[in-house]
XYZ file of C-alpha atoms in Angstrom:
559
model
C 22.828 -56.333 -2.875
C 20.330 -53.553 -2.347
C 17.824 -53.231 -5.172
C 17.413 -49.940 -6.974
C 13.982 -48.391 -6.258
C 11.686 -48.250 -9.251
C 9.966 -45.018 -8.136
C 10.930 -42.024 -6.004
C 9.795 -42.045 -2.368
C 6.530 -40.348 -1.497
C 7.410 -37.120 0.301
C 4.276 -35.087 -0.408
C 1.241 -34.443 1.759
C -1.080 -37.474 1.998
C -4.162 -37.390 -0.195
C -6.422 -37.160 2.855
C -4.914 -33.769 3.739
C -5.013 -32.212 0.286
C -7.113 -29.046 0.135
C -10.402 -29.603 -1.618
C -10.396 -26.921 -4.288
C -13.853 -25.285 -4.409
C -13.434 -24.714 -8.153
C -15.484 -27.399 -9.932
C -13.644 -29.252 -12.659
C -15.063 -28.766 -16.126
C -14.047 -32.086 -17.656
C -12.560 -35.380 -16.639
C -10.144 -37.584 -18.555
C -10.757 -37.135 -22.285
C -9.108 -37.478 -25.630
C -6.715 -34.757 -26.795
C -8.388 -31.908 -28.659
C -7.722 -31.350 -32.341
C -6.158 -28.152 -33.665
C -9.565 -26.843 -34.733
C -11.057 -27.561 -31.292
C -8.140 -25.747 -29.645
C -8.761 -22.659 -31.790
C -12.472 -22.604 -30.943
C -12.481 -23.700 -27.288
C -9.606 -21.480 -26.188
C -10.600 -18.500 -28.373
C -7.147 -18.150 -29.928
C -8.001 -15.380 -32.409
C -9.768 -13.245 -29.808
C -6.900 -13.699 -27.346
C -4.333 -12.689 -29.972
C -6.369 -9.568 -30.774
C -6.634 -8.640 -27.077
C -2.885 -9.085 -26.571
C -2.048 -6.918 -29.570
C -4.562 -4.267 -28.530
C -3.125 -4.100 -25.017
C 0.469 -4.029 -26.365
C 1.517 -6.588 -23.764
C 4.866 -8.303 -24.304
C 5.103 -10.806 -21.452
C 1.993 -12.962 -21.201
C 1.311 -15.564 -18.505
C -1.078 -18.390 -19.407
C -2.817 -19.844 -16.331
C -4.455 -23.266 -16.714
C -6.408 -25.328 -14.172
C -5.202 -28.853 -13.542
C -7.787 -30.494 -15.814
C -6.681 -28.352 -18.793
C -2.925 -28.714 -18.476
C -2.890 -31.385 -21.163
C -3.945 -28.714 -23.671
C -1.391 -26.138 -22.478
C 1.358 -26.952 -25.066
C -1.149 -26.848 -27.931
C -2.598 -23.519 -26.749
C 0.920 -22.125 -26.361
C 1.852 -23.075 -29.927
C -1.442 -21.765 -31.331
C -1.023 -18.384 -29.620
C 2.602 -18.143 -30.678
C 1.695 -18.897 -34.294
C -1.166 -16.395 -34.217
C 1.031 -13.615 -32.832
C 3.741 -14.423 -35.396
C 1.257 -14.169 -38.278
C 0.130 -10.753 -37.057
C 3.751 -9.556 -36.854
C 4.449 -10.860 -40.375
C 1.451 -8.978 -41.767
C 2.474 -5.728 -40.078
C 6.095 -6.043 -41.197
C 5.148 -6.118 -44.906
C 5.377 -2.790 -46.765
C 2.031 -1.060 -47.046
C 0.587 -1.002 -50.574
C 0.441 2.467 -52.132
C -2.689 3.718 -53.833
C -2.419 7.060 -55.683
C 0.656 8.019 -53.691
C -0.808 7.183 -50.214
C -1.047 3.980 -48.125
C -4.113 1.802 -48.397
C -6.963 2.949 -46.102
C -6.989 -0.304 -44.097
C -3.301 0.181 -43.218
C -3.240 3.900 -42.469
C -3.811 3.344 -38.741
C -0.660 1.220 -38.362
C 2.121 3.132 -36.608
C 5.837 2.613 -36.943
C 5.948 1.802 -33.251
C 4.596 -1.703 -33.953
C 7.716 -2.537 -35.959
C 10.061 -1.643 -33.110
C 8.262 -3.473 -30.279
C 9.947 -6.708 -29.139
C 8.457 -10.131 -29.742
C 5.834 -11.379 -27.282
C 6.901 -14.021 -24.771
C 4.461 -16.591 -23.405
C 4.748 -18.446 -20.085
C 2.625 -21.368 -18.855
C 1.580 -21.242 -15.182
C 0.723 -24.510 -13.461
C 0.185 -25.588 -9.845
C -1.402 -22.303 -8.823
C -0.558 -20.811 -5.443
C -4.201 -20.643 -4.376
C -7.519 -21.786 -5.847
C -7.732 -22.403 -9.579
C -10.643 -19.955 -9.829
C -8.406 -17.035 -8.763
C -5.865 -15.238 -10.919
C -2.375 -16.191 -9.732
C -0.666 -12.806 -9.733
C 2.157 -14.129 -7.534
C 3.293 -16.729 -10.084
C 2.821 -14.212 -12.906
C 5.066 -11.685 -11.188
C 7.821 -14.315 -10.994
C 8.135 -14.031 -14.778
C 7.477 -10.270 -14.749
C 4.277 -10.718 -16.757
C 2.311 -7.761 -18.129
C -1.003 -9.645 -18.306
C -2.521 -12.964 -17.244
C -4.684 -15.066 -19.557
C -6.901 -17.101 -17.231
C -8.463 -20.235 -18.737
C -11.463 -22.154 -17.461
C -13.798 -21.445 -14.615
C -13.192 -18.208 -12.666
C -14.590 -16.508 -9.567
C -14.162 -13.133 -11.349
C -12.802 -11.449 -8.246
C -11.178 -8.087 -9.121
C -7.393 -8.289 -9.130
C -5.039 -5.981 -7.287
C -2.213 -5.399 -9.771
C -2.268 -7.123 -13.183
C -4.867 -6.942 -15.976
C -6.603 -10.217 -16.852
C -7.970 -11.773 -20.040
C -10.620 -14.364 -19.142
C -11.174 -17.266 -21.527
C -14.020 -19.349 -20.150
C -13.553 -22.260 -22.618
C -17.216 -22.761 -23.514
C -18.388 -26.364 -23.191
C -20.874 -28.163 -25.496
C -24.464 -28.669 -24.347
C -27.610 -30.406 -25.637
C -30.032 -27.503 -25.919
C -33.095 -29.647 -26.715
C -32.652 -31.718 -23.580
C -32.174 -28.546 -21.554
C -35.410 -27.003 -22.849
C -37.288 -30.209 -22.074
C -36.016 -30.139 -18.489
C -36.957 -26.466 -18.120
C -40.515 -27.009 -19.368
C -40.921 -30.006 -17.062
C -40.167 -27.865 -14.004
C -41.692 -24.494 -14.931
C -45.090 -25.466 -16.270
C -46.557 -21.970 -15.910
C -45.273 -19.736 -18.698
C -45.993 -16.610 -16.624
C -43.487 -17.419 -13.888
C -40.611 -14.984 -13.408
C -37.407 -16.938 -13.894
C -33.806 -15.711 -14.003
C -31.542 -17.742 -16.273
C -28.034 -18.129 -14.909
C -25.173 -20.419 -15.889
C -21.666 -21.154 -14.796
C -19.151 -19.138 -16.812
C -18.149 -22.115 -18.950
C -21.800 -22.529 -20.049
C -22.794 -18.852 -20.148
C -22.504 -18.708 -23.939
C -25.606 -20.936 -24.223
C -27.932 -18.533 -22.364
C -28.834 -16.247 -25.323
C -29.934 -19.174 -27.496
C -31.764 -20.775 -24.555
C -33.596 -17.533 -23.796
C -34.623 -17.052 -27.417
C -35.907 -20.622 -27.680
C -37.950 -20.326 -24.473
C -39.505 -17.015 -25.550
C -40.665 -18.654 -28.759
C -42.473 -21.259 -26.655
C -44.338 -18.689 -24.567
C -41.973 -17.950 -21.656
C -41.986 -14.158 -21.722
C -41.055 -13.405 -18.082
C -37.527 -14.766 -18.202
C -34.334 -12.782 -17.756
C -31.015 -14.121 -19.113
C -28.099 -12.822 -17.054
C -24.835 -11.487 -18.426
C -21.386 -11.680 -16.834
C -20.123 -8.634 -14.949
C -17.100 -8.352 -12.670
C -18.955 -7.445 -9.478
C -19.110 -10.009 -6.631
C -21.156 -7.480 -4.607
C -24.050 -7.550 -7.072
C -27.394 -8.972 -5.796
C -26.544 -11.942 -8.037
C -22.752 -12.195 -7.740
C -20.979 -11.311 -11.005
C -24.252 -11.225 -12.967
C -26.676 -8.594 -14.177
C -30.123 -8.322 -12.601
C -33.544 -7.230 -13.927
C -34.224 -3.493 -14.121
C -36.721 -3.466 -11.262
C -34.179 -5.210 -9.000
C -31.500 -2.600 -9.716
C -33.459 0.015 -7.792
C -34.662 -2.297 -5.015
C -32.698 -5.534 -4.430
C -35.521 -6.837 -2.222
C -37.642 -7.314 -5.355
C -35.337 -10.175 -6.318
C -37.365 -12.293 -3.903
C -40.173 -12.444 -6.489
C -37.962 -14.253 -8.989
C -36.981 -17.894 -9.248
C -33.485 -18.872 -10.369
C -32.593 -21.471 -12.968
C -28.905 -22.355 -12.806
C -27.123 -24.248 -15.539
C -24.441 -26.555 -14.042
C -23.689 -27.186 -10.369
C -22.924 -23.864 -8.633
C -20.330 -23.500 -5.857
C -21.620 -23.745 -2.299
C -20.835 -20.089 -1.585
C -23.134 -18.989 -4.422
C -25.957 -21.232 -3.200
C -25.774 -19.870 0.334
C -25.662 -16.297 -0.958
C -28.712 -16.670 -3.200
C -30.757 -18.839 -0.834
C -32.171 -15.794 0.969
C -32.405 -13.528 -2.094
C -34.572 -15.505 -4.542
C -37.751 -17.475 -3.965
C -36.446 -20.821 -5.300
C -33.390 -22.280 -7.041
C -33.375 -25.152 -9.539
C -30.177 -26.665 -10.912
C -29.607 -28.426 -14.215
C -26.643 -30.809 -13.720
C -24.102 -31.043 -16.529
C -22.150 -34.079 -15.350
C -21.306 -36.772 -17.850
C -23.475 -39.263 -15.941
C -26.622 -37.265 -16.764
C -28.634 -39.303 -19.250
C -31.381 -38.260 -21.626
C -34.018 -39.630 -19.234
C -32.914 -37.408 -16.375
C -34.716 -34.283 -17.523
C -35.993 -32.950 -14.185
C -34.244 -30.010 -12.596
C -32.887 -30.497 -9.082
C -34.266 -28.142 -6.401
C -31.513 -26.591 -4.304
C -31.859 -26.875 -0.534
C -29.522 -24.889 1.708
C -31.362 -25.109 5.039
C -29.072 -27.829 6.411
C -25.919 -26.023 5.255
C -27.054 -22.740 6.822
C -27.846 -24.443 10.143
C -24.406 -26.007 10.121
C -22.743 -22.654 9.464
C -24.726 -21.024 12.279
C -23.719 -23.800 14.670
C -20.061 -23.244 13.775
C -20.093 -19.512 14.350
C -22.000 -19.751 17.639
C -19.451 -22.294 18.901
C -16.790 -19.581 18.499
C -18.571 -16.980 20.607
C -16.383 -17.812 23.629
C -13.136 -18.376 21.689
C -10.411 -16.071 22.986
C -7.923 -16.487 20.123
C -8.682 -16.214 16.401
C -6.357 -17.039 13.537
C -6.644 -15.031 10.316
C -5.819 -17.238 7.328
C -4.834 -15.135 4.306
C -5.202 -17.509 1.357
C -4.998 -14.882 -1.386
C -2.614 -12.104 -2.329
C -4.340 -11.164 -5.583
C -7.927 -10.228 -4.720
C -8.488 -6.501 -4.581
C -9.083 -5.030 -1.097
C -7.861 -8.140 0.703
C -5.616 -5.971 2.893
C -8.582 -3.780 3.817
C -10.669 -6.767 4.912
C -7.716 -8.105 6.925
C -7.461 -4.828 8.845
C -11.239 -4.765 9.269
C -11.203 -8.271 10.765
C -8.300 -7.383 13.069
C -10.121 -4.303 14.351
C -13.280 -6.289 15.007
C -11.464 -8.996 16.949
C -9.474 -6.481 19.008
C -12.546 -4.346 19.707
C -14.342 -7.369 21.144
C -11.454 -8.023 23.535
C -10.027 -11.054 21.757
C -6.597 -11.842 20.341
C -5.789 -12.488 16.677
C -2.792 -13.957 14.901
C -2.253 -13.619 11.144
C -1.075 -16.466 8.894
C -0.379 -16.425 5.154
C -0.970 -19.830 3.574
C -1.303 -21.218 0.090
C -3.742 -24.092 -0.111
C -5.365 -24.639 3.256
C -5.467 -28.138 4.714
C -6.147 -29.649 8.112
C -2.493 -30.549 8.772
C -1.328 -26.927 8.459
C -3.815 -25.321 10.816
C -3.591 -28.161 13.347
C -0.058 -27.024 14.213
C -1.509 -24.082 16.151
C -3.550 -25.675 18.890
C -3.908 -22.428 20.835
C -6.125 -20.925 18.102
C -9.809 -21.388 18.885
C -11.173 -20.536 15.421
C -10.023 -19.435 11.986
C -11.195 -16.632 9.699
C -10.430 -17.355 6.028
C -9.527 -14.401 3.795
C -9.767 -15.612 0.197
C -11.906 -14.954 -2.828
C -15.664 -14.860 -2.353
C -15.897 -18.570 -3.263
C -12.844 -20.080 -1.538
C -13.454 -18.275 1.778
C -16.094 -20.900 2.492
C -14.256 -24.052 3.615
C -16.507 -26.896 4.694
C -14.732 -29.989 5.943
C -14.939 -32.202 9.024
C -11.177 -32.833 8.971
C -10.335 -29.503 10.573
C -9.870 -29.512 14.340
C -11.180 -25.972 14.813
C -13.935 -24.271 12.765
C -13.149 -22.127 9.722
C -15.525 -19.212 9.134
C -15.831 -16.225 6.792
C -15.525 -12.511 7.705
C -19.315 -12.182 7.498
C -19.774 -15.048 9.955
C -17.154 -13.503 12.255
C -19.349 -10.423 12.739
C -22.136 -12.661 14.030
C -19.796 -14.745 16.188
C -18.448 -11.665 17.988
C -21.896 -10.394 18.910
C -23.481 -11.212 22.238
C -26.200 -13.808 22.559
C -28.807 -11.065 22.964
C -27.630 -9.105 19.913
C -26.981 -12.008 17.544
C -29.887 -12.347 15.119
C -29.772 -15.049 12.473
C -32.015 -14.123 9.535
C -30.728 -16.750 7.113
C -28.881 -14.135 5.066
C -25.367 -15.123 4.054
C -22.718 -13.305 2.028
C -19.036 -13.699 1.267
C -17.944 -10.710 -0.842
C -15.405 -8.398 0.783
C -16.523 -5.126 -0.711
C -20.078 -5.512 0.532
C -18.855 -6.076 4.093
C -16.528 -3.056 3.909
C -19.243 -0.834 2.438
C -21.727 -1.822 5.130
C -19.161 -1.143 7.850
C -18.440 2.270 6.315
C -22.158 3.119 6.238
C -22.542 2.181 9.892
C -19.509 4.258 10.851
C -20.754 7.257 8.872
C -24.168 6.857 10.458
C -22.656 7.004 13.921
C -20.643 10.084 12.980
C -23.613 11.873 11.424
C -25.801 11.021 14.390
C -23.267 12.214 16.934
C -24.552 15.189 18.910
C -21.158 16.205 20.177
C -21.310 14.193 23.384
C -18.742 11.467 23.459
C -19.696 8.170 25.014
C -16.467 6.782 26.379
C -18.040 3.423 27.116
C -18.797 2.808 23.448
C -16.175 1.392 21.089
C -16.245 3.137 17.698
C -14.861 0.186 15.742
C -17.387 -2.410 16.835
C -20.211 -0.555 18.586
C -19.823 -2.754 21.676
C -20.340 -1.395 25.153
C -16.944 -1.654 26.784
C -18.434 -1.936 30.270
C -20.441 -4.965 29.180
C -17.379 -6.545 27.570
C -14.924 -5.952 30.408
C -14.722 -9.221 32.384
C -13.847 -7.254 35.533
C -16.895 -4.993 35.220
C -19.783 -5.652 37.576
C -22.260 -5.391 34.698
C -20.438 -7.988 32.600
C -22.626 -11.091 32.233
C -21.013 -14.507 32.718
C -20.089 -16.377 29.541
C -20.538 -20.094 29.018
C -19.377 -22.442 26.296
C -22.479 -23.467 24.354
C -20.988 -26.888 23.589
C -19.847 -27.947 27.066
C -21.857 -25.604 29.302
C -18.713 -24.662 31.240
C -17.986 -21.170 32.480
C -15.335 -19.323 30.425
C -13.234 -16.891 32.431
C -10.956 -15.492 29.714
C -13.100 -15.219 26.595
C -12.037 -11.567 26.146
C -8.437 -11.552 27.425
C -7.414 -8.281 25.777
C -9.818 -6.353 28.031
C -8.323 -7.686 31.249
C -6.290 -5.008 33.015
C -3.266 -6.563 34.639
C -1.394 -4.623 37.322
C 1.811 -5.383 35.444
C 0.528 -3.424 32.449
C -1.192 -0.541 34.216
C 1.419 0.448 36.785
C 4.428 1.993 35.078
C 6.525 1.759 38.254
C 6.416 -2.030 38.056
C 7.558 -2.314 34.451
C 11.194 -2.979 35.417
C 10.591 -4.786 38.681
C 9.913 -8.407 39.494
C 6.456 -9.361 40.647
C 4.906 -12.678 41.464
C 2.188 -13.654 39.025
C -1.158 -14.116 40.663
C -3.004 -17.325 40.032
C -5.257 -16.946 37.008
C -3.436 -13.960 35.481
C -2.590 -14.174 31.798
C 0.959 -14.208 30.528
C 2.265 -10.808 29.467
C 4.490 -10.307 26.417
C 5.714 -6.823 25.539
C 3.518 -5.274 28.192
C 0.291 -6.747 26.779
C -1.656 -9.872 27.742
C -0.804 -12.780 25.452
C -3.382 -15.584 25.509
C -1.232 -17.573 23.084
C 1.727 -17.537 25.446
C -0.574 -18.331 28.350
C -1.917 -21.358 26.471
C 1.585 -22.693 25.854
C 2.593 -22.024 29.450
C -0.364 -23.887 30.920
C -0.604 -26.761 28.426
C 2.878 -27.658 27.306
C 4.634 -30.528 29.060
C 8.253 -29.678 28.195
C 9.439 -26.355 29.662
C 13.044 -26.183 28.560
C 16.417 -27.688 29.431
C 16.791 -28.576 33.105
C 13.077 -28.184 33.830
C 12.877 -31.857 34.825
C 15.909 -31.647 37.135
C 15.160 -31.816 40.834
C 17.414 -29.591 42.937
C 19.210 -31.527 45.675
C 20.346 -30.021 48.977
C 23.076 -31.194 51.331
C 22.830 -31.485 55.110
C 23.582 -27.776 55.658
C 20.667 -26.739 53.425
C 22.754 -25.322 50.608
C 22.206 -26.361 47.019
C 24.383 -29.282 46.133
C 26.265 -29.318 42.869
C 26.056 -32.029 40.238
C 28.737 -33.918 38.386
C 29.560 -32.932 34.835
C 28.858 -35.742 32.388
C 29.768 -36.183 28.772
C 26.697 -36.084 26.551
C 25.886 -37.747 23.301
C 27.950 -37.316 20.152
C 27.759 -38.388 16.546
C 25.341 -37.814 13.699
C 21.581 -37.998 13.554
C 21.352 -41.606 12.332
C 23.260 -42.970 15.305
C 24.311 -41.196 18.507
C 26.958 -42.461 20.881
C 26.378 -42.106 24.606
C 29.379 -40.516 26.287
C 29.150 -42.894 29.253
C 29.641 -45.929 26.977
C 32.947 -44.672 25.563
C 36.027 -46.222 27.111
C 38.586 -43.531 27.766
C 42.229 -44.348 27.165
């Protein structure tokens, strides 16, 4: 007798292929929080006040995976808080000298007629936990999203957001000791920055350091601006007028920052020191850790230069909530097309190596996500994944590509810079049109055209081999230029790309030249009789049955 399985079969993606979420977890396994800790950590009273002030009726509560155990308690606390507010407003206003009490005069009758608020818990977010999941919120027709935990603070496209950073405890004395051990000179200019879940400790840290003689420190505040010189943070007054002055400052960062932030700040400040907040940090480990990004930057530069001869790019859209994501998608498409290459667009949730490996014809991927999740660093991917900023460098020629060590990942900054360049070309135009210059990219079309005599040969930097079709969209095929041949048959010349819809298709050409199976009957050899005419073949009965067991027609005995 067959035994009943004790657990359901494993049908999910293996752990080795799961996308590594760039959002750092705030806590590990811990004991459940008490009711008082829930009220303080999740800012229940402030959230209730914000909901009532916004007059929102359908509220989505988004939790990261490590906070889902607190989701039912937060839900009940918010529901109780909203109910208490409704009970207070439903009571008749006390009358003093024939008029309502002053503290209740601002209450309108509209509050009594509004329906009761409905709360919804969102789990298993569509994209990274740091981003607001507007897609899941729209499934419940939410008016607002309350985002808990760490956030990238990327501006949203549709819904308003209430951020609750869930401030974490910290030993301030140990932190000050570590700071003094690293910055021995009290006159050094140091910017104090912390991850959002520890940002509430910066005012007290700054005040304590000033009392000990550190007068040239600047505590940052949170702003929703990824394009700021320090992403999503305020900067000193002198830096606001000239961002280059940020180079005079050192940066002290509380908690491990994401890799995208480190690469962004590596070329903007003179030095970065990190105070780790992991549970393994003991009282003896009081020295700050210097941040080194030289190896990571060299690796990123090697990746983007390896894609200089790639003919096909895939655009991975891993967000539908970040503002201006459609604009950056169109910007990337225009850049790829202007350089003579082909692009295909894919919308994915959580990126992993198994998904992108299904498209072997794609030579490189451009990730469109938030400013943190666009940077995907993993050796499991078959083809490199780069950011829109790195794509601009990859599409440039070897003589034009200049690596200064600067790195950025915010969308708006890239779009603004492209707009300034375009406006500069328009303002500097003297009225003479240069037909050999492409307005979208600034490339010289004659230099890019593979059939042009001035086009330099291109070689793969990894293998040293000559690449003949690195810019396939610039190749002019006679099938696409001669209108009289559009409806006629023509033999394809050796080396010509496949044409789909009248345009060269490097993807179709890849499948045509690399696939082994070419359709039904492709492996059948045509036989001829003695007269030279094509001989027919006998009709045979094929297989029949269901998928778990087919029956060959030749094995069936006919009666």
